[in-house]
Structures are given as structure tokens and as C-alpha cells.
Coordinates of C-alpha atoms in Angstrom, one line a residue:
M13 CA 107.2 107.6 93.7
R14 CA 104.4 105.2 94.5
D15 CA 103.0 103.3 91.5
L16 CA 99.3 104.4 91.4
V17 CA 96.7 103.1 89.1
E18 CA 93.3 104.5 88.4
I19 CA 90.5 102.1 89.5
G20 CA 87.7 104.5 88.5
M21 CA 87.1 108.2 87.9
G22 CA 88.9 110.1 90.6
R23 CA 89.8 107.0 92.6
T24 CA 93.4 105.6 92.5
A25 CA 95.0 102.7 94.3
R26 CA 98.6 101.7 94.9
R27 CA 100.0 98.8 92.8
T28 CA 101.3 96.2 95.2
Y29 CA 103.0 92.8 95.0
E30 CA 102.7 89.4 96.6
L31 CA 105.6 87.1 97.2
D32 CA 104.5 85.1 94.2
D33 CA 105.0 88.2 92.0
V34 CA 108.7 88.6 92.8
D35 CA 111.8 86.5 92.1
I36 CA 115.3 86.6 93.6
V37 CA 118.1 87.6 91.2
P38 CA 121.4 85.9 92.0
S39 CA 124.6 88.0 92.0
R40 CA 127.8 87.3 90.0
R41 CA 129.2 85.1 92.8
T42 CA 128.0 82.0 94.5
R43 CA 129.2 80.2 97.7
S44 CA 128.9 76.9 99.5
S45 CA 125.7 76.6 101.6
K46 CA 128.0 75.4 104.4
E47 CA 129.4 78.9 104.6
V48 CA 125.9 80.5 105.2
S49 CA 124.6 81.6 108.5
T50 CA 120.9 81.9 109.2
A51 CA 121.3 83.2 112.8
W52 CA 119.7 86.4 114.0
Q53 CA 119.1 88.2 117.3
L54 CA 116.0 89.7 118.8
D55 CA 116.9 92.0 121.7
A56 CA 119.1 89.8 124.0
Y57 CA 118.0 86.5 122.5
R58 CA 119.9 84.7 119.7
F59 CA 118.3 82.2 117.3
D60 CA 119.9 79.9 114.9
I61 CA 117.1 80.0 112.3
P62 CA 114.7 82.8 111.3
V63 CA 111.6 80.9 112.1
L64 CA 108.8 81.7 114.6
A65 CA 105.7 79.6 115.1
H66 CA 102.3 81.4 114.8
P67 CA 100.6 81.6 118.2
T68 CA 97.8 79.2 117.7
D69 CA 96.8 76.2 119.8
A70 CA 96.8 74.1 116.6
L71 CA 100.6 74.5 116.5
V72 CA 102.2 75.7 119.7
S73 CA 101.8 73.6 122.7
P74 CA 104.5 73.9 125.4
E75 CA 106.1 70.8 124.1
F76 CA 106.2 72.1 120.5
A77 CA 107.7 75.4 121.7
V78 CA 110.4 73.4 123.4
E79 CA 111.2 71.4 120.3
L80 CA 111.2 74.4 118.0
G81 CA 113.4 76.3 120.5
K82 CA 115.9 73.4 120.6
A83 CA 116.0 73.5 116.8
G84 CA 117.0 77.2 116.9
G85 CA 113.6 78.9 116.4
L86 CA 111.0 80.4 118.6
G87 CA 107.5 79.0 119.5
V88 CA 105.0 81.6 120.6
I89 CA 102.3 80.3 123.0
N90 CA 98.8 81.9 122.7
G91 CA 98.4 83.4 126.1
E92 CA 94.6 83.6 125.6
G93 CA 94.3 80.2 124.1
L94 CA 93.4 76.7 125.3
W95 CA 96.6 76.2 127.4
G96 CA 95.4 78.9 129.8
R97 CA 91.8 77.8 129.9
H98 CA 91.6 74.0 130.0
A99 CA 93.6 71.4 131.9
D100 CA 92.9 68.7 129.3
V101 CA 93.9 70.5 126.1
D102 CA 94.9 67.3 124.3
A103 CA 91.4 66.0 124.8
V104 CA 89.6 69.1 123.7
I105 CA 91.8 69.4 120.6
A106 CA 91.0 65.8 119.7
R107 CA 87.3 66.5 120.0
L108 CA 87.8 69.6 117.7
V109 CA 89.5 67.5 115.1
D110 CA 86.8 64.8 115.3
I111 CA 84.2 67.6 114.6
A112 CA 86.2 69.0 111.7
E113 CA 86.7 65.6 110.2
S114 CA 83.1 64.5 110.5
D115 CA 81.2 67.7 109.5
P116 CA 82.0 69.3 106.2
D117 CA 80.4 72.6 107.4
P118 CA 83.3 74.6 108.9
S119 CA 81.0 76.4 111.2
A120 CA 80.6 73.4 113.5
A121 CA 84.3 73.3 114.4
I122 CA 84.4 77.1 114.7
A123 CA 81.4 77.0 117.1
Y124 CA 83.2 74.5 119.3
L125 CA 86.4 76.6 119.2
Q126 CA 84.4 79.6 120.4
E127 CA 82.8 77.5 123.1
L128 CA 86.3 76.4 124.3
H129 CA 87.6 80.0 124.4
A130 CA 84.5 81.2 126.3
A131 CA 86.0 79.3 129.4
P132 CA 87.7 81.7 131.8
L133 CA 91.5 82.1 131.7
Q134 CA 93.2 80.4 134.6
A135 CA 96.5 82.1 135.7
D136 CA 97.9 78.9 137.2
L137 CA 97.4 76.9 133.9
L138 CA 99.1 79.7 131.9
A139 CA 101.9 79.9 134.4
A140 CA 102.4 76.2 134.2
A141 CA 102.7 76.3 130.4
V142 CA 105.2 79.1 130.6
A143 CA 107.2 77.3 133.2
Q144 CA 107.4 74.1 131.1
V145 CA 109.0 76.0 128.3
R146 CA 111.2 78.2 130.5
D147 CA 112.5 75.2 132.5
S148 CA 113.7 73.5 129.3
G149 CA 116.2 76.3 128.7
V150 CA 114.8 77.7 125.5
T151 CA 113.5 81.3 125.0
T152 CA 109.9 81.7 126.2
A153 CA 107.5 83.8 124.3
V154 CA 103.7 84.4 124.8
R155 CA 101.2 86.2 122.7
V156 CA 98.5 88.5 124.1
S157 CA 96.0 90.7 122.4
P158 CA 96.0 94.5 122.8
Q159 CA 92.7 94.2 124.6
N160 CA 94.1 91.9 127.3
A161 CA 97.7 92.9 127.4
R162 CA 97.5 95.0 130.6
A163 CA 95.6 92.4 132.5
L164 CA 97.7 89.3 131.5
T165 CA 101.2 90.7 131.3
P166 CA 101.9 90.9 135.1
E167 CA 101.1 87.2 135.5
L168 CA 103.2 86.4 132.5
V169 CA 106.2 88.4 133.7
K170 CA 105.8 86.7 137.1
A171 CA 105.8 83.3 135.4
G172 CA 109.1 84.1 133.7
V173 CA 108.3 85.0 130.1
D174 CA 111.3 86.2 128.1
L175 CA 109.5 87.9 125.2
L176 CA 106.0 89.3 125.0
V177 CA 104.1 89.3 121.6
V178 CA 101.3 91.8 121.4
H179 CA 99.5 90.4 118.4
G180 CA 96.3 91.0 116.6
T181 CA 95.0 91.1 113.0
I182 CA 95.9 94.7 112.6
I183 CA 97.6 96.7 115.4
S184 CA 98.3 100.4 115.4
A185 CA 100.2 102.6 117.8
E186 CA 97.1 104.8 118.2
H187 CA 93.7 103.4 118.9
V188 CA 90.8 105.7 119.2
A189 CA 87.9 104.7 121.4
H190 CA 84.9 106.5 122.9
G191 CA 82.8 105.0 125.7
E192 CA 85.3 102.1 126.2
S193 CA 87.9 101.5 128.9
E194 CA 91.1 103.3 128.2
P195 CA 92.8 101.8 125.2
L196 CA 96.3 100.3 125.4
N197 CA 99.0 103.0 125.0
L198 CA 101.8 100.8 123.5
K199 CA 104.6 103.3 124.1
T200 CA 103.8 103.7 127.8
F201 CA 103.1 100.0 128.2
I202 CA 106.4 98.9 126.6
S203 CA 108.4 101.6 128.6
E204 CA 107.1 100.2 131.9
L205 CA 108.1 96.6 131.1
D206 CA 111.3 94.8 131.8
V207 CA 110.8 92.3 128.9
P208 CA 111.1 93.1 125.2
V209 CA 107.9 93.3 123.2
V210 CA 107.2 92.3 119.6
A211 CA 104.0 93.9 118.1
G212 CA 101.9 93.5 115.0
G213 CA 100.5 92.9 112.5
V214 CA 101.0 95.9 110.3
S215 CA 100.6 96.3 106.5
D216 CA 102.3 99.6 105.6
H217 CA 105.3 101.9 106.2
R218 CA 103.5 104.4 108.3
T219 CA 102.0 102.0 110.8
A220 CA 105.3 100.0 111.0
L221 CA 107.2 103.2 111.8
H222 CA 104.7 104.2 114.4
L223 CA 105.0 100.9 116.1
M224 CA 108.8 101.1 116.0
R225 CA 108.6 104.4 117.8
T226 CA 106.8 102.8 120.7
G227 CA 110.0 100.9 121.6
A228 CA 109.0 97.5 120.2
A229 CA 111.9 95.2 119.6
G230 CA 110.2 93.7 116.6
V231 CA 107.3 94.4 114.3
I232 CA 105.2 91.7 112.7
V233 CA 104.1 92.3 109.1
G234 CA 100.8 90.6 108.0
F235 CA 98.2 88.5 109.8
G236 CA 99.0 85.0 108.6
S237 CA 98.3 83.2 105.3
T238 CA 95.5 84.6 103.1
H239 CA 95.2 81.1 101.5
G240 CA 93.0 78.6 103.2
A241 CA 92.8 78.9 106.9
T242 CA 92.9 82.7 107.4
T243 CA 89.7 84.5 106.2
T244 CA 90.5 88.1 107.2
S245 CA 90.2 89.3 103.6
A246 CA 86.8 87.7 103.2
S247 CA 85.4 88.9 106.5
L248 CA 87.0 92.4 106.7
G249 CA 88.1 93.1 103.1
I250 CA 91.6 93.8 104.4
G251 CA 94.5 92.1 102.7
V252 CA 98.3 92.4 103.0
P253 CA 100.4 92.1 99.8
M254 CA 103.3 90.6 101.5
A255 CA 106.3 91.5 99.2
T256 CA 105.3 95.2 99.3
A257 CA 104.4 95.2 103.0
I258 CA 107.7 93.6 104.0
A259 CA 109.6 96.1 101.9
D260 CA 107.6 99.0 103.4
A261 CA 108.4 97.8 106.9
A262 CA 112.1 97.4 106.0
A263 CA 112.0 101.0 104.7
A264 CA 110.4 102.1 108.0
R265 CA 113.2 100.3 109.9
R266 CA 115.8 102.3 107.9
D267 CA 114.0 105.6 108.7
Y268 CA 113.8 104.6 112.4
L269 CA 117.5 103.8 112.4
D270 CA 118.2 107.3 111.0
E271 CA 115.9 108.9 113.6
T272 CA 117.5 107.1 116.6
G273 CA 121.0 107.0 115.5
G274 CA 121.2 103.2 115.3
R275 CA 118.3 101.4 117.1
Y276 CA 117.5 98.4 115.0
V277 CA 113.9 97.0 115.1
H278 CA 113.4 93.5 113.6
V279 CA 110.8 92.9 110.9
I280 CA 109.0 89.6 111.1
A281 CA 106.9 88.4 108.1
D282 CA 103.6 86.6 108.9
G283 CA 101.7 85.7 105.8
D284 CA 101.7 83.6 102.6
I285 CA 105.0 81.9 103.4
E286 CA 104.1 78.3 102.4
T287 CA 107.5 77.1 100.9
S288 CA 111.2 77.4 101.5
G289 CA 111.2 79.7 98.4
D290 CA 108.6 81.9 100.0
L291 CA 110.8 82.1 103.1
A292 CA 113.8 83.1 101.1
K293 CA 111.8 85.8 99.2
A294 CA 110.4 87.2 102.5
I295 CA 114.0 87.7 103.8
A296 CA 115.1 89.1 100.4
C297 CA 112.3 91.7 100.7
G298 CA 113.6 92.9 104.0
A299 CA 112.3 90.6 106.8
D300 CA 114.7 89.4 109.5
A301 CA 112.6 86.3 110.2
A302 CA 109.2 84.7 109.4
M303 CA 106.3 83.5 111.5
L304 CA 105.0 80.3 110.0
G305 CA 101.7 78.6 110.7
A306 CA 100.3 75.8 108.4
P307 CA 103.8 74.8 107.1
L308 CA 104.8 73.8 110.6
A309 CA 101.4 72.3 111.5
I310 CA 102.2 69.3 109.3
A311 CA 104.9 68.3 111.8
A312 CA 104.2 65.2 113.9
E313 CA 104.9 67.3 117.1
A314 CA 102.2 69.8 116.3
P315 CA 99.2 69.3 118.6
G316 CA 96.6 69.8 115.9
S317 CA 97.0 66.3 114.5
G318 CA 97.4 67.5 110.9
W319 CA 94.8 70.3 111.3
Y320 CA 95.5 74.0 111.5
W321 CA 93.5 77.1 112.5
P322 CA 94.8 80.6 113.2
S323 CA 94.2 82.2 116.6
A324 CA 91.7 84.6 115.1
A325 CA 89.4 81.7 114.2
A326 CA 88.1 81.6 117.8
H327 CA 86.8 85.3 117.9
P328 CA 83.4 85.2 119.7
S329 CA 81.5 87.4 117.2
L330 CA 83.6 87.6 113.9
P331 CA 85.9 84.6 113.5
R332 CA 88.5 85.2 110.8
G333 CA 89.8 81.7 110.2
T334 CA 88.7 78.1 109.7
A335 CA 90.0 74.7 110.6
L336 CA 92.0 73.4 107.6
Q337 CA 93.5 69.9 107.2
V338 CA 97.1 70.4 106.2
A339 CA 98.4 66.8 106.6
F340 CA 96.6 63.6 105.8
D341 CA 98.9 60.5 106.2
E342 CA 102.1 60.1 108.0
R343 CA 103.4 63.4 109.3
P344 CA 107.1 64.4 109.1
S345 CA 109.0 65.4 112.1
L346 CA 109.6 69.0 112.9
A347 CA 113.3 68.4 112.3
R348 CA 112.5 67.2 108.8
V349 CA 110.2 70.2 108.1
L350 CA 112.9 72.6 109.1
S351 CA 116.1 70.9 108.0
G352 CA 115.2 67.9 105.8
P353 CA 115.9 65.5 104.2
S354 CA 113.1 66.3 101.8
D355 CA 111.5 64.3 99.0
D356 CA 109.1 67.1 98.1
P357 CA 110.3 69.1 95.0
Y358 CA 108.0 72.0 95.8
G359 CA 109.6 73.3 99.1
S360 CA 107.3 72.1 101.8
L361 CA 110.1 70.4 103.6
N362 CA 113.6 71.5 104.6
F363 CA 112.7 75.2 104.9
V364 CA 116.0 76.3 106.4
G365 CA 118.0 74.2 103.9
G366 CA 116.1 75.9 101.1
L367 CA 116.8 79.3 102.5
R368 CA 120.5 78.5 103.0
R369 CA 120.8 77.3 99.4
A370 CA 119.0 80.4 98.0
M371 CA 121.5 82.6 100.0
A372 CA 124.4 80.5 98.8
K373 CA 123.3 80.6 95.1
S374 CA 123.0 84.4 95.4
G375 CA 126.4 84.8 97.0
Y376 CA 125.4 86.0 100.5
S377 CA 126.6 84.6 103.8
D378 CA 124.2 86.1 106.3
L379 CA 120.6 87.3 106.6
K380 CA 121.3 91.0 106.7
E381 CA 123.4 90.8 103.6
F382 CA 120.8 88.7 101.8
Q383 CA 118.3 91.5 102.3
K384 CA 120.3 93.4 99.7
V385 CA 119.9 90.8 97.0
G386 CA 118.3 91.8 93.7
L387 CA 114.7 91.2 93.0
S388 CA 112.6 91.1 89.8
V389 CA 108.9 91.4 89.2
R390 CA 107.2 88.9 87.0
A391 CA 105.4 90.2 83.9

């Protein structure tokens, strides 16, 4: 039964939990972290670590996607971002960083982002970015919005993309529109594609289950961090309590497994995962992997030069993010962010090592088993 509380006469709300509200409860046995596997598989593609990079130009350049792919993760290029609009992306990002550093008013940097995204998409530039990742031998993934999925996907498939990510702040399987062009029917869209699709974000069981029924290979839970750079809660009043939302999506996965007799859809957590402990708790709540933004943007290989902004920050009429400085001095390598060594006692480095140690301390040897670990709620 859902835990409902009264917020006023005749009005109730569900009690929900953030990742900060829960703790992992170790079992009676432990094991060596050397005996732990963090590998997982999304459709035909195997990954050594359960880490995806948020599809923003601040983080995922073709070069960064290659480096993360070689490290065992998955970098997702923003198919509607700067890599498909400008030939001199490094220069325009450098200009954006200059604006953000010199003007304390965040609206100046956002206005420049909006200006950059007003430039038309160029299919040849986007195809070149995809080719650079594909030719390196790592899995190639590109994000498109639901509004532009039909127009952009043929070009992406032609360019050789392996995975398509249909990604927005909140995505549903059923979009109602009057007086607009025909909305995207995800079920039909996915059935006509030869590449697997990951879709999201979602925030509850019902929407997650509906997206799974479209044939998606994976469902994204959340819309990025609600701390700092992402401002969806402030601009739309919509928030995602990640511990509850991940658990809801995991329950939807179980229901869908029962419906289909065994088709497994992966749950990818995208929100409020700032430390290795957060990553461990997201997996413990039921996620198969996590999409990280700002935590990876501190890496020296990230194109944002220590700055981070979510893809929604460039929306032309209602931006839902801001440019946030996440690294100030010498930036660590991506390898160190993922696998250490770390000199930070709070978990901002060695994400995968922290996850492995949490699994080992709890006695579990792989991610699917770790999803069964006990959890407690803080008083």
C-alpha cells in the first residue's frame, strides 16, 4: 500500500524518498572486491561499468565518448547540440566559459547557449561526430528529443549509430496534441527501427511500464541532478525523488517481465548521483546503470573546461538549467574519476571502485544480485 500523507483537507500526497534518505544494509557475508563484476548488457552491447554520460555538450564530445567507451562505459552525444550545428565547437564552448566566468548573472551564458542552438543542424557535422566515435570501435549512442526523433533518426542510422536515446525532461508513451504535427508514436517508431532505443525520463511506475511496452531496450529514470545545474523543479515544479522513482521503475520491469514471459528492460538512473555512494544506492534501489553529468564533467577530458550545463539549459523559451562551475583547479583524468586512485574521502573520485567496494561489503558479486540488497530509511 502506498504511504499517503494528508497535506491539507481532502488532499493527500505520496511519501517518497531521495537517495540521501536511504542506506544500504550489508548482509551476513562479505567478499573481496576483486571478485565483483560491474558488467552489464544493453541489448547486444556489453559494458564493463554501469556508467553513461549525460548527453550535453559540456560533457560529451566525440573524443570524450571514445574515452568513456574505452573505459567500459557509454558516452551519449547530444544529436541536437553543438556538435551538429558548429564546426568550431571548441571555440564556441571556450567563449561560453568566458561569459560564465566573467558575468555572475547566469542569464548571460544561457542567452549565448540559446543563440548557439538557434543555428541550423547540419547533417554532415553530426555524421562526422558519429563516425569519429564509431571508427574508434566503441559503442556509439546519440540523443534526440521526441520532437525531432523522426527527422533526425534516418541520418543517424545512415551514419552508423548503435543506440538511439530518445531523451527529454519527461517522456510519456502517449502524447496528446491538438493543432500540432502528428506527435511521435514511440511504439511504432521503435518497431520500425533496426537499432535499439533507450527512452526517458520517467518518474513513476505507470509511465515506466508504458515506455517498456513500446519496445524500448532501456528506460531512463529522472532528468538529471536537481542540485545546482538542473532547474526543472524551479521552472516546472516537477521533481523526481530518485530512490522511490528507481524502485518504481524496477517494479515496472518486474511487471513487464511477467507480461512478456522474460523480456528484460534496463533501468537507467539519471539524477542526484553525485558520489560513488549515490551510485551504489541507485543500483541497490533497482537501477542497472546510471547516467552521470556533473560528476564526470570535472574530468580533464570533458570539453566544458570544468563547467557543466544540462542539455535542457539551451531550450529557446524555457531553459531548465544553468552553467555551473564544477572544477576549479587541476582537473583529474576521466580514468581517475572512474577508477581512482582517490584522495577525496567523500566519494567524488573512484566511482566504480566505490561501487565495487559497496557490493563486496554487502556480499554480492554482480549488479543484478546487488539489486536485492537490504535498504533502510533514515529517521
